């Protein structure tokens, strides 16, 4: 029996037990009160009959007592039987209702467990890939009796690369797990402009390598946020813009203030537009899923990544009550817009 089936049964039994305790307690009290009332009623009736001039000569007081006793027992038995039937009915109905209630209670937990399990499976699969590559390279080299120093060095360099990938992956997994537990309480007033500048400084080396230029239009905007998480968010978006752009292209960062919705509430927006490979319409709804990578980033030039960046980004945005929108055309480029309530 799996964990959830056992939990359903346990919860059902628990609900039924509560209902039955209440129902039996109620029935016992009712039985006591009602049989007392019936007793008193019959006694009163007996007194009236005894004093009645209609009472026949041959009806002695002992036969009256016998009739009273019989009536009393019959009423009490009928009352007790009815209460037993009532409790049996409650038991059946509450069992059915409790089973459905238990299912409803457990469903969100079961779903969350499912997501967690899938995540663990995906994560261990991704962790295994570089480990397997390292293992087979080492095994092949160990079998080679004439392994020369340059070859050994090449192997070590390749292993080092795989280790670096593993480090990036475990750091991303840790970030994802950490930002899941964060709450809004840790937010304070921060300058969105400073955050964008700091994030830019972190990725500028990467951009210089590909001779990518930036065009920026910044604004002094304040929002409620967690500075480190927000820097992480913009580093992810900027790194992607660089990663998926060709050499010597241009990335445009634009900040704005917008009124939106029926209430005309104020939003601070940051737009990051690149002129890179773009994203197919089919991939667009999926890129925020954990471990999702569009085919273009897996094949061709093989761009490094694990498909975790955007899911971390989305979590950070949700923590800030913000939104993210993407417009993209394959071959033309992508435009990610992040919005935060001011
Ligand atoms: P990673 O970049 O590590 O693969 P992400 O979660 O950051 O993971 O992105 C998921 C996928 O979305 C990428 O694999 C890529 O296919 C696509 N993507 C994200 N940003 C861009 C971009 N600026 N241009 C083109 N494709 C992008």
mmCIF file of C-alpha atoms and ligand atoms in Angstrom:
data_model
loop_
_atom_site.group_PDB
_atom_site.id
_atom_site.type_symbol
_atom_site.label_atom_id
_atom_site.label_comp_id
_atom_site.label_asym_id
_atom_site.label_seq_id
_atom_site.Cartn_x
_atom_site.Cartn_y
_atom_site.Cartn_z
ATOM 1 C CA UNK A 1 0.000 0.000 0.000
ATOM 2 C CA UNK A 2 1.510 3.360 -0.935
ATOM 3 C CA UNK A 3 1.990 6.208 1.529
ATOM 4 C CA UNK A 4 -1.027 8.214 0.329
ATOM 5 C CA UNK A 5 -3.516 5.318 0.368
ATOM 6 C CA UNK A 6 -2.475 4.595 3.939
ATOM 7 C CA UNK A 7 -2.786 8.275 4.834
ATOM 8 C CA UNK A 8 -6.310 8.437 3.248
ATOM 9 C CA UNK A 9 -7.440 5.479 5.373
ATOM 10 C CA UNK A 10 -5.897 6.877 8.538
ATOM 11 C CA UNK A 11 -7.472 10.277 8.015
ATOM 12 C CA UNK A 12 -10.844 8.695 7.147
ATOM 13 C CA UNK A 13 -10.722 6.568 10.315
ATOM 14 C CA UNK A 14 -9.837 9.654 12.329
ATOM 15 C CA UNK A 15 -12.760 11.693 10.924
ATOM 16 C CA UNK A 16 -15.198 8.774 11.455
ATOM 17 C CA UNK A 17 -13.975 8.331 15.030
ATOM 18 C CA UNK A 18 -14.665 11.990 15.826
ATOM 19 C CA UNK A 19 -18.177 11.832 14.296
ATOM 20 C CA UNK A 20 -18.987 8.564 16.091
ATOM 21 C CA UNK A 21 -17.791 9.846 19.483
ATOM 22 C CA UNK A 22 -20.026 12.900 19.081
ATOM 23 C CA UNK A 23 -22.975 10.858 17.801
ATOM 24 C CA UNK A 24 -22.747 8.150 20.522
ATOM 25 C CA UNK A 25 -22.308 10.776 23.260
ATOM 26 C CA UNK A 26 -25.308 12.651 21.933
ATOM 27 C CA UNK A 27 -27.374 9.428 21.739
ATOM 28 C CA UNK A 28 -26.537 8.358 25.311
ATOM 29 C CA UNK A 29 -27.531 11.771 26.656
ATOM 30 C CA UNK A 30 -30.708 11.730 24.588
ATOM 31 C CA UNK A 31 -31.524 8.203 25.786
ATOM 32 C CA UNK A 32 -31.067 9.185 29.438
ATOM 33 C CA UNK A 33 -33.183 12.330 29.147
ATOM 34 C CA UNK A 34 -35.913 10.682 27.039
ATOM 35 C CA UNK A 35 -36.241 7.516 29.155
ATOM 36 C CA UNK A 36 -36.499 9.706 32.289
ATOM 37 C CA UNK A 37 -39.241 11.743 30.628
ATOM 38 C CA UNK A 38 -41.081 8.592 29.497
ATOM 39 C CA UNK A 39 -40.814 7.200 33.035
ATOM 40 C CA UNK A 40 -42.275 10.314 34.563
ATOM 41 C CA UNK A 41 -45.001 10.509 31.915
ATOM 42 C CA UNK A 42 -46.129 6.926 32.492
ATOM 43 C CA UNK A 43 -46.077 7.358 36.285
ATOM 44 C CA UNK A 44 -48.262 10.445 35.988
ATOM 45 C CA UNK A 45 -50.634 8.512 33.735
ATOM 46 C CA UNK A 46 -50.723 5.682 36.308
ATOM 47 C CA UNK A 47 -51.692 8.043 39.106
ATOM 48 C CA UNK A 48 -54.486 9.513 36.971
ATOM 49 C CA UNK A 49 -55.819 6.045 36.121
ATOM 50 C CA UNK A 50 -55.702 4.915 39.753
ATOM 51 C CA UNK A 51 -57.742 7.918 40.834
ATOM 52 C CA UNK A 52 -60.173 7.569 37.985
ATOM 53 C CA UNK A 53 -63.702 6.421 38.861
ATOM 54 C CA UNK A 54 -63.640 4.534 35.532
ATOM 55 C CA UNK A 55 -61.147 2.018 37.023
ATOM 56 C CA UNK A 56 -62.840 -1.361 37.040
ATOM 57 C CA UNK A 57 -63.298 -3.370 40.209
ATOM 58 C CA UNK A 58 -61.357 -6.317 38.888
ATOM 59 C CA UNK A 59 -58.313 -4.241 37.880
ATOM 60 C CA UNK A 60 -56.032 -4.542 40.888
ATOM 61 C CA UNK A 61 -53.170 -2.114 41.479
ATOM 62 C CA UNK A 62 -50.565 -4.883 40.921
ATOM 63 C CA UNK A 63 -51.819 -5.555 37.387
ATOM 64 C CA UNK A 64 -51.651 -1.806 36.709
ATOM 65 C CA UNK A 65 -48.048 -1.814 37.895
ATOM 66 C CA UNK A 66 -47.328 -4.725 35.537
ATOM 67 C CA UNK A 67 -48.820 -2.858 32.567
ATOM 68 C CA UNK A 68 -46.801 0.220 33.519
ATOM 69 C CA UNK A 69 -43.626 -1.854 33.753
ATOM 70 C CA UNK A 70 -44.264 -3.438 30.326
ATOM 71 C CA UNK A 71 -44.960 -0.067 28.718
ATOM 72 C CA UNK A 72 -41.841 1.363 30.241
ATOM 73 C CA UNK A 73 -39.648 -1.454 28.955
ATOM 74 C CA UNK A 74 -41.229 -1.350 25.493
ATOM 75 C CA UNK A 75 -40.706 2.405 25.155
ATOM 76 C CA UNK A 76 -37.130 2.197 26.335
ATOM 77 C CA UNK A 77 -36.350 -0.710 23.987
ATOM 78 C CA UNK A 78 -37.864 1.136 21.036
ATOM 79 C CA UNK A 79 -35.912 4.274 21.897
ATOM 80 C CA UNK A 80 -32.659 2.298 22.274
ATOM 81 C CA UNK A 81 -33.201 0.445 18.953
ATOM 82 C CA UNK A 82 -33.928 3.693 17.130
ATOM 83 C CA UNK A 83 -30.787 5.270 18.517
ATOM 84 C CA UNK A 84 -28.713 2.226 17.479
ATOM 85 C CA UNK A 85 -30.124 2.428 13.909
ATOM 86 C CA UNK A 86 -29.449 6.153 13.886
ATOM 87 C CA UNK A 87 -25.824 5.590 14.945
ATOM 88 C CA UNK A 88 -25.331 2.874 12.330
ATOM 89 C CA UNK A 89 -26.642 5.265 9.680
ATOM 90 C CA UNK A 90 -24.291 7.991 10.951
ATOM 91 C CA UNK A 91 -21.400 5.501 10.786
ATOM 92 C CA UNK A 92 -22.111 4.594 7.145
ATOM 93 C CA UNK A 93 -22.728 8.159 5.984
ATOM 94 C CA UNK A 94 -19.754 9.574 7.880
ATOM 95 C CA UNK A 95 -17.455 6.865 6.473
ATOM 96 C CA UNK A 96 -18.374 7.805 2.908
ATOM 97 C CA UNK A 97 -18.185 11.562 3.606
ATOM 98 C CA UNK A 98 -14.914 11.196 5.542
ATOM 99 C CA UNK A 99 -13.277 9.277 2.705
ATOM 100 C CA UNK A 100 -14.056 12.067 0.220
ATOM 101 C CA UNK A 101 -13.052 14.733 2.735
ATOM 102 C CA UNK A 102 -9.764 12.921 3.420
ATOM 103 C CA UNK A 103 -9.097 12.746 -0.339
ATOM 104 C CA UNK A 104 -9.735 16.485 -0.669
ATOM 105 C CA UNK A 105 -7.467 17.256 2.282
ATOM 106 C CA UNK A 106 -4.642 15.120 0.951
ATOM 107 C CA UNK A 107 -4.864 16.160 -2.712
ATOM 108 C CA UNK A 108 -2.772 19.399 -2.496
ATOM 109 C CA UNK A 109 -0.148 17.571 -0.422
ATOM 110 C CA UNK A 110 -0.046 14.725 -2.946
ATOM 111 C CA UNK A 111 0.382 17.229 -5.805
ATOM 112 C CA UNK A 112 3.198 19.053 -3.997
ATOM 113 C CA UNK A 113 4.933 15.735 -3.331
ATOM 114 C CA UNK A 114 4.607 14.820 -7.008
ATOM 115 C CA UNK A 115 6.238 18.107 -8.088
ATOM 116 C CA UNK A 116 8.994 17.595 -5.525
ATOM 117 C CA UNK A 117 9.619 14.036 -6.685
ATOM 118 C CA UNK A 118 9.810 15.083 -10.322
ATOM 119 C CA UNK A 119 12.220 17.843 -9.357
ATOM 120 C CA UNK A 120 14.467 15.418 -7.435
ATOM 121 C CA UNK A 121 14.425 12.978 -10.349
ATOM 122 C CA UNK A 122 15.319 15.723 -12.856
ATOM 123 C CA UNK A 123 18.008 17.123 -10.564
ATOM 124 C CA UNK A 124 19.679 13.766 -10.009
ATOM 125 C CA UNK A 125 19.543 13.058 -13.751
ATOM 126 C CA UNK A 126 21.301 16.375 -14.477
ATOM 127 C CA UNK A 127 23.869 15.695 -11.745
ATOM 128 C CA UNK A 128 24.583 12.232 -13.107
ATOM 129 C CA UNK A 129 25.396 13.408 -16.656
ATOM 130 C CA UNK A 130 28.679 15.249 -15.840
ATOM 131 C CA UNK A 131 29.605 12.566 -13.311
ATOM 132 C CA UNK A 132 29.219 9.814 -15.922
ATOM 133 C CA UNK A 133 31.324 11.814 -18.397
ATOM 134 C CA UNK A 134 34.095 12.223 -15.816
ATOM 135 C CA UNK A 135 33.984 8.583 -14.822
ATOM 136 C CA UNK A 136 34.278 7.236 -18.352
ATOM 137 C CA UNK A 137 37.152 9.627 -19.202
ATOM 138 C CA UNK A 138 39.061 8.561 -16.079
ATOM 139 C CA UNK A 139 38.400 4.853 -16.714
ATOM 140 C CA UNK A 140 39.641 5.067 -20.321
ATOM 141 C CA UNK A 141 42.783 6.913 -19.223
ATOM 142 C CA UNK A 142 43.520 4.444 -16.434
ATOM 143 C CA UNK A 143 43.375 1.549 -18.884
ATOM 144 C CA UNK A 144 45.936 3.283 -21.082
ATOM 145 C CA UNK A 145 49.344 2.089 -19.810
ATOM 146 C CA UNK A 146 51.243 4.588 -21.923
ATOM 147 C CA UNK A 147 49.352 7.659 -20.750
ATOM 148 C CA UNK A 148 51.620 10.647 -21.276
ATOM 149 C CA UNK A 149 51.677 13.788 -19.142
ATOM 150 C CA UNK A 150 50.027 16.080 -21.754
ATOM 151 C CA UNK A 151 47.165 13.574 -22.136
ATOM 152 C CA UNK A 152 46.780 13.335 -18.363
ATOM 153 C CA UNK A 153 46.675 17.120 -18.145
ATOM 154 C CA UNK A 154 44.047 17.244 -20.877
ATOM 155 C CA UNK A 155 41.955 14.783 -18.895
ATOM 156 C CA UNK A 156 42.308 16.834 -15.718
ATOM 157 C CA UNK A 157 41.295 20.011 -17.560
ATOM 158 C CA UNK A 158 38.234 18.308 -18.976
ATOM 159 C CA UNK A 159 37.339 16.986 -15.522
ATOM 160 C CA UNK A 160 37.767 20.449 -14.088
ATOM 161 C CA UNK A 161 35.254 21.756 -16.632
ATOM 162 C CA UNK A 162 32.737 19.107 -15.596
ATOM 163 C CA UNK A 163 33.333 19.978 -11.927
ATOM 164 C CA UNK A 164 32.670 23.649 -12.697
ATOM 165 C CA UNK A 165 29.374 22.626 -14.337
ATOM 166 C CA UNK A 166 28.453 20.567 -11.286
ATOM 167 C CA UNK A 167 29.194 23.540 -9.056
ATOM 168 C CA UNK A 168 26.963 25.806 -11.129
ATOM 169 C CA UNK A 169 24.195 23.225 -11.089
ATOM 170 C CA UNK A 170 24.322 22.629 -7.347
ATOM 171 C CA UNK A 171 24.419 26.405 -6.724
ATOM 172 C CA UNK A 172 21.303 26.821 -8.912
ATOM 173 C CA UNK A 173 19.515 23.977 -7.133
ATOM 174 C CA UNK A 174 20.355 25.537 -3.789
ATOM 175 C CA UNK A 175 19.066 28.959 -4.929
ATOM 176 C CA UNK A 176 15.855 27.382 -6.146
ATOM 177 C CA UNK A 177 15.312 25.586 -2.837
ATOM 178 C CA UNK A 178 16.225 28.701 -0.832
ATOM 179 C CA UNK A 179 13.988 31.145 -2.679
ATOM 180 C CA UNK A 180 11.072 28.696 -2.305
ATOM 181 C CA UNK A 181 11.143 29.206 1.459
ATOM 182 C CA UNK A 182 11.440 33.003 1.346
ATOM 183 C CA UNK A 183 8.560 35.239 2.345
ATOM 184 C CA UNK A 184 7.587 38.838 1.707
ATOM 185 C CA UNK A 185 8.591 39.835 5.233
ATOM 186 C CA UNK A 186 12.254 40.262 4.300
ATOM 187 C CA UNK A 187 11.559 43.068 1.761
ATOM 188 C CA UNK A 188 12.791 46.653 2.251
ATOM 189 C CA UNK A 189 12.925 49.779 0.074
ATOM 190 C CA UNK A 190 15.578 49.398 -2.639
ATOM 191 C CA UNK A 191 16.681 51.366 -5.682
ATOM 192 C CA UNK A 192 15.843 49.421 -8.832
ATOM 193 C CA UNK A 193 18.340 51.545 -10.772
ATOM 194 C CA UNK A 194 21.235 50.557 -8.442
ATOM 195 C CA UNK A 195 20.211 46.914 -8.717
ATOM 196 C CA UNK A 196 20.214 47.006 -12.533
ATOM 197 C CA UNK A 197 23.647 48.725 -12.522
ATOM 198 C CA UNK A 198 25.131 46.166 -10.081
ATOM 199 C CA UNK A 199 23.736 43.280 -12.130
ATOM 200 C CA UNK A 200 25.155 44.803 -15.309
ATOM 201 C CA UNK A 201 28.597 45.054 -13.674
ATOM 202 C CA UNK A 202 28.482 41.341 -12.875
ATOM 203 C CA UNK A 203 27.887 40.313 -16.498
ATOM 204 C CA UNK A 204 29.894 42.931 -18.354
ATOM 205 C CA UNK A 205 32.986 40.644 -18.655
ATOM 206 C CA UNK A 206 30.854 38.007 -20.370
ATOM 207 C CA UNK A 207 29.498 40.623 -22.778
ATOM 208 C CA UNK A 208 32.951 42.026 -23.544
ATOM 209 C CA UNK A 209 34.130 38.543 -24.546
ATOM 210 C CA UNK A 210 31.424 38.470 -27.222
ATOM 211 C CA UNK A 211 31.909 42.165 -28.041
ATOM 212 C CA UNK A 212 28.300 42.825 -27.151
ATOM 213 C CA UNK A 213 27.324 46.467 -26.569
ATOM 214 C CA UNK A 214 24.689 47.745 -24.139
ATOM 215 C CA UNK A 215 22.251 50.585 -24.646
ATOM 216 C CA UNK A 216 20.668 51.703 -21.368
ATOM 217 C CA UNK A 217 17.904 54.063 -20.367
ATOM 218 C CA UNK A 218 17.700 53.976 -16.561
ATOM 219 C CA UNK A 219 15.351 55.701 -14.121
ATOM 220 C CA UNK A 220 15.582 56.365 -10.398
ATOM 221 C CA UNK A 221 12.791 54.028 -9.189
ATOM 222 C CA UNK A 222 12.263 52.627 -5.693
ATOM 223 C CA UNK A 223 10.448 49.381 -4.948
ATOM 224 C CA UNK A 224 10.015 47.062 -1.981
ATOM 225 C CA UNK A 225 12.437 44.225 -2.507
ATOM 226 C CA UNK A 226 15.267 41.974 -1.458
ATOM 227 C CA UNK A 227 18.412 43.431 -3.032
ATOM 228 C CA UNK A 228 20.442 40.238 -3.413
ATOM 229 C CA UNK A 229 17.572 38.256 -4.946
ATOM 230 C CA UNK A 230 16.802 41.095 -7.364
ATOM 231 C CA UNK A 231 20.445 41.263 -8.483
ATOM 232 C CA UNK A 232 20.289 37.496 -9.003
ATOM 233 C CA UNK A 233 17.153 37.945 -11.125
ATOM 234 C CA UNK A 234 18.698 40.573 -13.430
ATOM 235 C CA UNK A 235 21.971 38.635 -13.696
ATOM 236 C CA UNK A 236 19.959 35.626 -14.928
ATOM 237 C CA UNK A 237 18.110 37.715 -17.543
ATOM 238 C CA UNK A 238 21.233 39.582 -18.670
ATOM 239 C CA UNK A 239 23.338 36.400 -18.831
ATOM 240 C CA UNK A 240 20.653 34.770 -20.969
ATOM 241 C CA UNK A 241 20.509 37.805 -23.254
ATOM 242 C CA UNK A 242 24.292 37.545 -23.705
ATOM 243 C CA UNK A 243 24.343 33.730 -23.974
ATOM 244 C CA UNK A 244 21.670 33.574 -26.653
ATOM 245 C CA UNK A 245 22.988 36.557 -28.685
ATOM 246 C CA UNK A 246 25.496 36.431 -31.499
ATOM 247 C CA UNK A 247 28.819 38.272 -31.340
ATOM 248 C CA UNK A 248 28.850 42.052 -31.723
ATOM 249 C CA UNK A 249 25.110 42.392 -31.220
ATOM 250 C CA UNK A 250 23.353 44.900 -28.984
ATOM 251 C CA UNK A 251 21.344 44.534 -25.762
ATOM 252 C CA UNK A 252 18.973 47.311 -24.727
ATOM 253 C CA UNK A 253 17.957 47.873 -21.081
ATOM 254 C CA UNK A 254 15.044 50.261 -20.560
ATOM 255 C CA UNK A 255 13.445 51.280 -17.262
ATOM 256 C CA UNK A 256 10.006 52.827 -17.085
ATOM 257 C CA UNK A 257 7.099 53.753 -14.832
ATOM 258 C CA UNK A 258 3.666 52.560 -15.996
ATOM 259 C CA UNK A 259 0.091 52.919 -14.805
ATOM 260 C CA UNK A 260 -1.850 49.685 -15.170
ATOM 261 C CA UNK A 261 -5.135 48.005 -14.403
ATOM 262 C CA UNK A 262 -8.520 49.447 -13.488
ATOM 263 C CA UNK A 263 -7.026 51.025 -10.357
ATOM 264 C CA UNK A 264 -4.241 52.696 -12.379
ATOM 265 C CA UNK A 265 -1.699 51.292 -9.959
ATOM 266 C CA UNK A 266 1.916 52.271 -10.574
ATOM 267 C CA UNK A 267 4.431 49.679 -11.800
ATOM 268 C CA UNK A 268 8.185 49.926 -12.255
ATOM 269 C CA UNK A 269 9.291 48.086 -15.386
ATOM 270 C CA UNK A 270 12.663 46.878 -16.635
ATOM 271 C CA UNK A 271 12.889 45.704 -20.245
ATOM 272 C CA UNK A 272 15.845 43.648 -21.494
ATOM 273 C CA UNK A 273 15.877 43.346 -25.268
ATOM 274 C CA UNK A 274 18.391 41.274 -27.167
ATOM 275 C CA UNK A 275 18.929 40.567 -30.877
ATOM 276 C CA UNK A 276 19.797 36.906 -30.419
ATOM 277 C CA UNK A 277 18.418 33.551 -31.542
ATOM 278 C CA UNK A 278 14.909 34.181 -30.154
ATOM 279 C CA UNK A 279 12.434 31.624 -28.806
ATOM 280 C CA UNK A 280 9.888 29.622 -30.805
ATOM 281 C CA UNK A 281 6.224 30.287 -29.967
ATOM 282 C CA UNK A 282 5.873 26.634 -28.916
ATOM 283 C CA UNK A 283 8.681 26.983 -26.363
ATOM 284 C CA UNK A 284 7.531 30.318 -24.907
ATOM 285 C CA UNK A 285 5.036 28.957 -22.348
ATOM 286 C CA UNK A 286 7.548 26.355 -21.172
ATOM 287 C CA UNK A 287 10.779 28.301 -20.654
ATOM 288 C CA UNK A 288 9.928 29.086 -17.012
ATOM 289 C CA UNK A 289 9.598 25.388 -16.165
ATOM 290 C CA UNK A 290 12.450 23.791 -14.237
ATOM 291 C CA UNK A 291 15.041 22.111 -16.457
ATOM 292 C CA UNK A 292 13.268 23.210 -19.650
ATOM 293 C CA UNK A 293 15.621 24.169 -22.469
ATOM 294 C CA UNK A 294 14.516 24.973 -26.004
ATOM 295 C CA UNK A 295 16.041 22.686 -28.625
ATOM 296 C CA UNK A 296 18.091 25.559 -30.077
ATOM 297 C CA UNK A 297 20.024 25.873 -26.817
ATOM 298 C CA UNK A 298 20.672 22.139 -26.617
ATOM 299 C CA UNK A 299 21.830 21.518 -30.179
ATOM 300 C CA UNK A 300 23.869 23.565 -32.646
ATOM 301 C CA UNK A 301 26.625 25.492 -30.851
ATOM 302 C CA UNK A 302 25.619 23.852 -27.553
ATOM 303 C CA UNK A 303 25.088 26.745 -25.197
ATOM 304 C CA UNK A 304 25.798 25.819 -21.565
ATOM 305 C CA UNK A 305 22.916 25.787 -19.114
ATOM 306 C CA UNK A 306 20.537 23.611 -17.140
ATOM 307 C CA UNK A 307 17.209 25.298 -17.749
ATOM 308 C CA UNK A 308 16.984 26.482 -14.142
ATOM 309 C CA UNK A 309 17.707 30.228 -14.530
ATOM 310 C CA UNK A 310 14.246 31.368 -15.592
ATOM 311 C CA UNK A 311 12.474 29.247 -12.960
ATOM 312 C CA UNK A 312 14.647 30.895 -10.282
ATOM 313 C CA UNK A 313 13.861 34.290 -11.894
ATOM 314 C CA UNK A 314 10.135 33.576 -11.807
ATOM 315 C CA UNK A 315 10.271 32.604 -8.130
ATOM 316 C CA UNK A 316 12.082 35.839 -7.248
ATOM 317 C CA UNK A 317 9.536 37.903 -9.207
ATOM 318 C CA UNK A 318 6.614 36.147 -7.498
ATOM 319 C CA UNK A 319 8.156 36.861 -4.091
ATOM 320 C CA UNK A 320 8.051 40.577 -5.026
ATOM 321 C CA UNK A 321 4.454 40.465 -6.272
ATOM 322 C CA UNK A 322 5.755 41.238 -9.765
ATOM 323 C CA UNK A 323 5.247 39.866 -13.266
ATOM 324 C CA UNK A 324 7.379 38.804 -16.184
ATOM 325 C CA UNK A 325 6.425 38.986 -19.853
ATOM 326 C CA UNK A 326 8.279 37.758 -22.922
ATOM 327 C CA UNK A 327 8.003 38.695 -26.555
ATOM 328 C CA UNK A 328 10.270 36.787 -28.890
ATOM 329 C CA UNK A 329 10.762 36.011 -32.557
ATOM 330 C CA UNK A 330 13.071 33.212 -33.662
ATOM 331 C CA UNK A 331 16.101 34.661 -35.393
ATOM 332 C CA UNK A 332 15.208 38.236 -34.430
ATOM 333 C CA UNK A 333 15.622 38.324 -30.645
ATOM 334 C CA UNK A 334 13.771 38.354 -27.333
ATOM 335 C CA UNK A 335 12.382 40.997 -25.020
ATOM 336 C CA UNK A 336 11.887 40.152 -21.334
ATOM 337 C CA UNK A 337 9.898 42.717 -19.310
ATOM 338 C CA UNK A 338 9.858 42.537 -15.530
ATOM 339 C CA UNK A 339 7.232 44.583 -13.639
ATOM 340 C CA UNK A 340 7.115 45.407 -9.931
ATOM 341 C CA UNK A 341 4.437 47.250 -7.983
ATOM 342 C CA UNK A 342 5.768 50.619 -6.774
HETATM 343 P P1 LIG B 1 19.358 27.950 -19.441
HETATM 344 O O1 LIG B 1 19.672 29.286 -20.061
HETATM 345 O O2 LIG B 1 20.330 27.539 -18.418
HETATM 346 O O3 LIG B 1 19.084 26.903 -20.439
HETATM 347 P P2 LIG B 1 16.954 29.254 -18.454
HETATM 348 O O4 LIG B 1 15.934 28.758 -17.504
HETATM 349 O O5 LIG B 1 17.624 30.526 -18.117
HETATM 350 O O6 LIG B 1 17.987 28.087 -18.631
HETATM 351 O O7 LIG B 1 16.267 29.406 -19.858
HETATM 352 C C1 LIG B 1 15.430 28.393 -20.363
HETATM 353 C C2 LIG B 1 15.436 28.362 -21.861
HETATM 354 O O8 LIG B 1 14.815 29.555 -22.372
HETATM 355 C C3 LIG B 1 16.815 28.406 -22.476
HETATM 356 O O9 LIG B 1 17.353 27.125 -22.567
HETATM 357 C C4 LIG B 1 16.579 29.034 -23.823
HETATM 358 O O10 LIG B 1 16.124 28.047 -24.718
HETATM 359 C C5 LIG B 1 15.442 29.984 -23.565
HETATM 360 N N1 LIG B 1 15.900 31.383 -23.382
HETATM 361 C C6 LIG B 1 15.989 32.052 -22.206
HETATM 362 N N2 LIG B 1 16.404 33.316 -22.404
HETATM 363 C C7 LIG B 1 16.592 33.459 -23.727
HETATM 364 C C8 LIG B 1 17.000 34.543 -24.579
HETATM 365 N N3 LIG B 1 17.321 35.741 -24.107
HETATM 366 N N4 LIG B 1 17.032 34.311 -25.907
HETATM 367 C C9 LIG B 1 16.714 33.109 -26.429
HETATM 368 N N5 LIG B 1 16.316 32.052 -25.689
HETATM 369 C C10 LIG B 1 16.254 32.214 -24.354
#
